[in-house]
Amino acid sequence: MSKNRRKEIQEKQSLQAQFQLALSQNEKRALSWLQPCQQPQEQNTVANTNDDDSFMNLPVIPQGAGLTSGNSKNTIGEFLSSDDLKKNKPQPGNEFRKTAVQSKPMIALMNKMRNTSREKVRKKVERVKQQTRENNQDNDDSEDEEVSELRARSVKKTTTGLLHNKIKKKSGRPF
């Protein structure tokens, strides 16, 4: 950075510090004019305790859980006042979820179980596909023999060179 740029930054910082100092002095002066009243402060403390109580009664929602899915009624106050760590209750549908409690062999077994269930599903899908193919072949056999003979004898007509003679490949780049 150049010296001029450094100088500008220092000047801006000093101006900002002076501005903040002036604001704090004005705030102190304004507060000194006001006489402290005991009644509003007492009301504020009562209001603050009500606010704190309402905050402490808010429910704790675990990460990834919805508002209505949790059966437990844990609150922030209970969480802050408890000394021990509570273990999460197992949720239905999370049998395969990895946790710190499970060992590596247990995780490997769970993965193997998951893979075997996937293979079963794949085999079922393949069976359904094979059955549909067999049904299609059965329908083909039921057609008239004459139609199948005509299909076997028919030859595709090919057009040779009509379009290919007119189109010439351009050499070079288009742009």
PDB file of C-alpha atoms in Angstrom:
ATOM      1  CA  MET A   1       0.000   0.000   0.000  1.00  0.00           C
ATOM      2  CA  SER A   2       1.170   3.485  -0.684  1.00  0.00           C
ATOM      3  CA  LYS A   3       1.869   5.976   2.074  1.00  0.00           C
ATOM      4  CA  ASN A   4      -1.032   8.152   0.956  1.00  0.00           C
ATOM      5  CA  ARG A   5      -3.452   5.258   1.196  1.00  0.00           C
ATOM      6  CA  ARG A   6      -2.184   4.356   4.667  1.00  0.00           C
ATOM      7  CA  LYS A   7      -2.549   7.968   5.712  1.00  0.00           C
ATOM      8  CA  GLU A   8      -6.149   8.042   4.470  1.00  0.00           C
ATOM      9  CA  ILE A   9      -7.002   4.880   6.383  1.00  0.00           C
ATOM     10  CA  GLN A  10      -5.448   6.239   9.585  1.00  0.00           C
ATOM     11  CA  GLU A  11      -7.346   9.513   9.215  1.00  0.00           C
ATOM     12  CA  LYS A  12     -10.622   7.662   8.691  1.00  0.00           C
ATOM     13  CA  GLN A  13      -9.997   5.498  11.735  1.00  0.00           C
ATOM     14  CA  SER A  14      -9.168   8.503  13.894  1.00  0.00           C
ATOM     15  CA  LEU A  15     -12.300  10.338  12.694  1.00  0.00           C
ATOM     16  CA  GLN A  16     -14.398   7.289  13.469  1.00  0.00           C
ATOM     17  CA  ALA A  17     -12.896   7.022  16.960  1.00  0.00           C
ATOM     18  CA  GLN A  18     -13.565  10.740  17.599  1.00  0.00           C
ATOM     19  CA  PHE A  19     -17.146  10.335  16.392  1.00  0.00           C
ATOM     20  CA  GLN A  20     -17.753   7.348  18.685  1.00  0.00           C
ATOM     21  CA  LEU A  21     -16.222   9.243  21.613  1.00  0.00           C
ATOM     22  CA  ALA A  22     -18.491  12.238  20.965  1.00  0.00           C
ATOM     23  CA  LEU A  23     -21.556   9.981  20.805  1.00  0.00           C
ATOM     24  CA  SER A  24     -20.709   8.246  24.071  1.00  0.00           C
ATOM     25  CA  GLN A  25     -20.101  11.623  25.800  1.00  0.00           C
ATOM     26  CA  ASN A  26     -23.463  12.919  24.563  1.00  0.00           C
ATOM     27  CA  GLU A  27     -25.172   9.772  25.801  1.00  0.00           C
ATOM     28  CA  LYS A  28     -23.549  10.118  29.249  1.00  0.00           C
ATOM     29  CA  ARG A  29     -24.595  13.763  29.450  1.00  0.00           C
ATOM     30  CA  ALA A  30     -28.197  12.907  28.521  1.00  0.00           C
ATOM     31  CA  LEU A  31     -28.318  10.112  31.096  1.00  0.00           C
ATOM     32  CA  SER A  32     -26.958  12.440  33.799  1.00  0.00           C
ATOM     33  CA  TRP A  33     -29.887  14.824  33.221  1.00  0.00           C
ATOM     34  CA  LEU A  34     -32.377  12.047  33.873  1.00  0.00           C
ATOM     35  CA  GLN A  35     -33.011  11.208  37.494  1.00  0.00           C
ATOM     36  CA  PRO A  36     -33.081   7.523  38.257  1.00  0.00           C
ATOM     37  CA  CYS A  37     -36.579   6.328  39.113  1.00  0.00           C
ATOM     38  CA  GLN A  38     -37.005   3.211  41.222  1.00  0.00           C
ATOM     39  CA  GLN A  39     -40.517   2.305  40.068  1.00  0.00           C
ATOM     40  CA  PRO A  40     -39.859   1.908  36.327  1.00  0.00           C
ATOM     41  CA  GLN A  41     -36.750  -0.161  37.031  1.00  0.00           C
ATOM     42  CA  GLU A  42     -38.741  -2.487  39.283  1.00  0.00           C
ATOM     43  CA  GLN A  43     -41.320  -2.862  36.543  1.00  0.00           C
ATOM     44  CA  ASN A  44     -38.538  -3.572  34.061  1.00  0.00           C
ATOM     45  CA  THR A  45     -37.104  -6.301  36.270  1.00  0.00           C
ATOM     46  CA  VAL A  46     -40.545  -7.911  36.584  1.00  0.00           C
ATOM     47  CA  ALA A  47     -40.973  -7.702  32.826  1.00  0.00           C
ATOM     48  CA  ASN A  48     -37.472  -9.118  32.320  1.00  0.00           C
ATOM     49  CA  THR A  49     -38.197 -12.083  34.571  1.00  0.00           C
ATOM     50  CA  ASN A  50     -41.403 -12.751  32.631  1.00  0.00           C
ATOM     51  CA  ASP A  51     -39.433 -12.597  29.401  1.00  0.00           C
ATOM     52  CA  ASP A  52     -36.813 -14.945  30.851  1.00  0.00           C
ATOM     53  CA  ASP A  53     -39.507 -17.379  31.996  1.00  0.00           C
ATOM     54  CA  SER A  54     -41.147 -17.389  28.590  1.00  0.00           C
ATOM     55  CA  PHE A  55     -37.753 -17.984  27.000  1.00  0.00           C
ATOM     56  CA  MET A  56     -36.997 -20.853  29.372  1.00  0.00           C
ATOM     57  CA  ASN A  57     -40.327 -22.479  28.475  1.00  0.00           C
ATOM     58  CA  LEU A  58     -39.589 -22.592  24.746  1.00  0.00           C
ATOM     59  CA  PRO A  59     -39.274 -26.136  23.357  1.00  0.00           C
ATOM     60  CA  VAL A  60     -35.955 -27.558  22.206  1.00  0.00           C
ATOM     61  CA  ILE A  61     -36.260 -28.865  18.659  1.00  0.00           C
ATOM     62  CA  PRO A  62     -33.538 -31.301  17.583  1.00  0.00           C
ATOM     63  CA  GLN A  63     -31.703 -30.731  14.330  1.00  0.00           C
ATOM     64  CA  GLY A  64     -33.626 -32.128  11.384  1.00  0.00           C
ATOM     65  CA  ALA A  65     -36.850 -32.589  13.346  1.00  0.00           C
ATOM     66  CA  GLY A  66     -40.088 -30.846  12.557  1.00  0.00           C
ATOM     67  CA  LEU A  67     -42.211 -28.856  14.945  1.00  0.00           C
ATOM     68  CA  THR A  68     -44.831 -31.575  15.368  1.00  0.00           C
ATOM     69  CA  SER A  69     -42.652 -34.683  15.081  1.00  0.00           C
ATOM     70  CA  GLY A  70     -41.103 -34.593  18.544  1.00  0.00           C
ATOM     71  CA  ASN A  71     -42.902 -36.493  21.284  1.00  0.00           C
ATOM     72  CA  SER A  72     -40.573 -35.195  23.976  1.00  0.00           C
ATOM     73  CA  LYS A  73     -41.416 -31.894  25.651  1.00  0.00           C
ATOM     74  CA  ASN A  74     -37.897 -30.723  26.452  1.00  0.00           C
ATOM     75  CA  THR A  75     -37.578 -27.019  27.169  1.00  0.00           C
ATOM     76  CA  ILE A  76     -34.620 -24.663  27.219  1.00  0.00           C
ATOM     77  CA  GLY A  77     -34.848 -24.322  30.998  1.00  0.00           C
ATOM     78  CA  GLU A  78     -34.687 -28.100  31.493  1.00  0.00           C
ATOM     79  CA  PHE A  79     -31.740 -28.318  29.138  1.00  0.00           C
ATOM     80  CA  LEU A  80     -29.784 -25.582  30.938  1.00  0.00           C
ATOM     81  CA  SER A  81     -30.541 -26.905  34.416  1.00  0.00           C
ATOM     82  CA  SER A  82     -29.671 -30.544  33.656  1.00  0.00           C
ATOM     83  CA  ASP A  83     -26.179 -31.774  34.469  1.00  0.00           C
ATOM     84  CA  ASP A  84     -26.177 -35.050  32.544  1.00  0.00           C
ATOM     85  CA  LEU A  85     -26.303 -35.606  28.813  1.00  0.00           C
ATOM     86  CA  LYS A  86     -29.455 -37.304  27.634  1.00  0.00           C
ATOM     87  CA  LYS A  87     -29.189 -39.878  24.885  1.00  0.00           C
ATOM     88  CA  ASN A  88     -31.454 -39.444  21.919  1.00  0.00           C
ATOM     89  CA  LYS A  89     -34.321 -41.890  21.720  1.00  0.00           C
ATOM     90  CA  PRO A  90     -34.170 -44.064  18.602  1.00  0.00           C
ATOM     91  CA  GLN A  91     -36.598 -42.805  16.020  1.00  0.00           C
ATOM     92  CA  PRO A  92     -38.490 -45.168  13.719  1.00  0.00           C
ATOM     93  CA  GLY A  93     -36.960 -45.358  10.261  1.00  0.00           C
ATOM     94  CA  ASN A  94     -33.448 -44.577  11.461  1.00  0.00           C
ATOM     95  CA  GLU A  95     -32.314 -48.160  12.057  1.00  0.00           C
ATOM     96  CA  PHE A  96     -29.390 -47.799   9.682  1.00  0.00           C
ATOM     97  CA  ARG A  97     -28.200 -44.463  10.987  1.00  0.00           C
ATOM     98  CA  LYS A  98     -24.576 -44.456  12.103  1.00  0.00           C
ATOM     99  CA  THR A  99     -24.010 -43.351  15.662  1.00  0.00           C
ATOM    100  CA  ALA A 100     -20.940 -43.053  17.817  1.00  0.00           C
ATOM    101  CA  VAL A 101     -22.187 -45.926  19.993  1.00  0.00           C
ATOM    102  CA  GLN A 102     -22.058 -48.463  17.155  1.00  0.00           C
ATOM    103  CA  SER A 103     -18.819 -50.260  16.451  1.00  0.00           C
ATOM    104  CA  LYS A 104     -17.257 -50.707  13.021  1.00  0.00           C
ATOM    105  CA  PRO A 105     -18.292 -54.373  12.729  1.00  0.00           C
ATOM    106  CA  MET A 106     -21.872 -53.422  13.579  1.00  0.00           C
ATOM    107  CA  ILE A 107     -21.860 -50.698  10.932  1.00  0.00           C
ATOM    108  CA  ALA A 108     -20.468 -53.198   8.389  1.00  0.00           C
ATOM    109  CA  LEU A 109     -23.257 -55.651   9.240  1.00  0.00           C
ATOM    110  CA  MET A 110     -25.885 -52.943   8.805  1.00  0.00           C
ATOM    111  CA  ASN A 111     -24.407 -52.006   5.411  1.00  0.00           C
ATOM    112  CA  LYS A 112     -24.465 -55.659   4.338  1.00  0.00           C
ATOM    113  CA  MET A 113     -28.108 -55.976   5.381  1.00  0.00           C
ATOM    114  CA  ARG A 114     -28.947 -52.853   3.410  1.00  0.00           C
ATOM    115  CA  ASN A 115     -27.160 -54.177   0.310  1.00  0.00           C
ATOM    116  CA  THR A 116     -28.962 -57.532   0.473  1.00  0.00           C
ATOM    117  CA  SER A 117     -32.322 -55.789   0.703  1.00  0.00           C
ATOM    118  CA  ARG A 118     -31.396 -53.714  -2.351  1.00  0.00           C
ATOM    119  CA  GLU A 119     -30.452 -56.867  -4.275  1.00  0.00           C
ATOM    120  CA  LYS A 120     -33.813 -58.444  -3.426  1.00  0.00           C
ATOM    121  CA  VAL A 121     -35.608 -55.424  -4.834  1.00  0.00           C
ATOM    122  CA  ARG A 122     -33.497 -55.545  -8.019  1.00  0.00           C
ATOM    123  CA  LYS A 123     -34.278 -59.239  -8.522  1.00  0.00           C
ATOM    124  CA  LYS A 124     -37.993 -58.549  -8.170  1.00  0.00           C
ATOM    125  CA  VAL A 125     -37.771 -55.822 -10.807  1.00  0.00           C
ATOM    126  CA  GLU A 126     -35.854 -58.136 -13.168  1.00  0.00           C
ATOM    127  CA  ARG A 127     -38.497 -60.865 -12.740  1.00  0.00           C
ATOM    128  CA  VAL A 128     -41.240 -58.422 -13.645  1.00  0.00           C
ATOM    129  CA  LYS A 129     -39.313 -57.313 -16.744  1.00  0.00           C
ATOM    130  CA  GLN A 130     -38.764 -60.923 -17.849  1.00  0.00           C
ATOM    131  CA  GLN A 131     -42.454 -61.707 -17.413  1.00  0.00           C
ATOM    132  CA  THR A 132     -43.449 -58.740 -19.557  1.00  0.00           C
ATOM    133  CA  ARG A 133     -40.973 -59.793 -22.265  1.00  0.00           C
ATOM    134  CA  GLU A 134     -42.371 -63.338 -22.263  1.00  0.00           C
ATOM    135  CA  ASN A 135     -45.900 -61.976 -22.563  1.00  0.00           C
ATOM    136  CA  ASN A 136     -44.869 -59.883 -25.568  1.00  0.00           C
ATOM    137  CA  GLN A 137     -43.263 -62.913 -27.239  1.00  0.00           C
ATOM    138  CA  ASP A 138     -46.389 -64.999 -26.622  1.00  0.00           C
ATOM    139  CA  ASN A 139     -48.456 -62.330 -28.369  1.00  0.00           C
ATOM    140  CA  ASP A 140     -46.102 -62.424 -31.359  1.00  0.00           C
ATOM    141  CA  ASP A 141     -46.513 -66.211 -31.675  1.00  0.00           C
ATOM    142  CA  SER A 142     -50.273 -65.923 -31.686  1.00  0.00           C
ATOM    143  CA  GLU A 143     -50.249 -63.756 -34.828  1.00  0.00           C
ATOM    144  CA  ASP A 144     -51.117 -65.248 -38.143  1.00  0.00           C
ATOM    145  CA  GLU A 145     -48.365 -67.278 -39.715  1.00  0.00           C
ATOM    146  CA  GLU A 146     -48.980 -65.534 -42.999  1.00  0.00           C
ATOM    147  CA  VAL A 147     -48.220 -62.130 -41.508  1.00  0.00           C
ATOM    148  CA  SER A 148     -45.001 -63.404 -39.989  1.00  0.00           C
ATOM    149  CA  GLU A 149     -43.953 -64.958 -43.329  1.00  0.00           C
ATOM    150  CA  LEU A 150     -44.646 -61.683 -45.136  1.00  0.00           C
ATOM    151  CA  ARG A 151     -42.499 -59.810 -42.642  1.00  0.00           C
ATOM    152  CA  ALA A 152     -39.672 -62.270 -43.104  1.00  0.00           C
ATOM    153  CA  ARG A 153     -39.834 -61.992 -46.913  1.00  0.00           C
ATOM    154  CA  SER A 154     -40.166 -58.227 -47.068  1.00  0.00           C
ATOM    155  CA  VAL A 155     -37.010 -56.348 -47.944  1.00  0.00           C
ATOM    156  CA  LYS A 156     -36.384 -52.743 -47.085  1.00  0.00           C
ATOM    157  CA  LYS A 157     -36.038 -50.393 -49.978  1.00  0.00           C
ATOM    158  CA  THR A 158     -32.819 -48.484 -49.945  1.00  0.00           C
ATOM    159  CA  THR A 159     -32.143 -45.260 -51.701  1.00  0.00           C
ATOM    160  CA  THR A 160     -28.554 -45.084 -52.730  1.00  0.00           C
ATOM    161  CA  GLY A 161     -26.788 -41.962 -53.659  1.00  0.00           C
ATOM    162  CA  LEU A 162     -29.679 -39.645 -54.466  1.00  0.00           C
ATOM    163  CA  LEU A 163     -29.139 -37.329 -51.557  1.00  0.00           C
ATOM    164  CA  HIS A 164     -25.469 -38.065 -51.112  1.00  0.00           C
ATOM    165  CA  ASN A 165     -24.570 -36.803 -54.601  1.00  0.00           C
ATOM    166  CA  LYS A 166     -26.188 -33.421 -54.019  1.00  0.00           C
ATOM    167  CA  ILE A 167     -24.619 -32.754 -50.616  1.00  0.00           C
ATOM    168  CA  LYS A 168     -20.934 -32.053 -50.681  1.00  0.00           C
ATOM    169  CA  LYS A 169     -18.844 -31.831 -47.602  1.00  0.00           C
ATOM    170  CA  LYS A 170     -17.485 -28.358 -47.078  1.00  0.00           C
ATOM    171  CA  SER A 171     -13.860 -28.058 -46.329  1.00  0.00           C
ATOM    172  CA  GLY A 172     -12.495 -25.649 -43.802  1.00  0.00           C
ATOM    173  CA  ARG A 173     -13.993 -23.953 -40.829  1.00  0.00           C
ATOM    174  CA  PRO A 174     -17.404 -22.270 -41.052  1.00  0.00           C
ATOM    175  CA  PHE A 175     -16.223 -19.078 -39.377  1.00  0.00           C
TER     176      PHE A 175
END
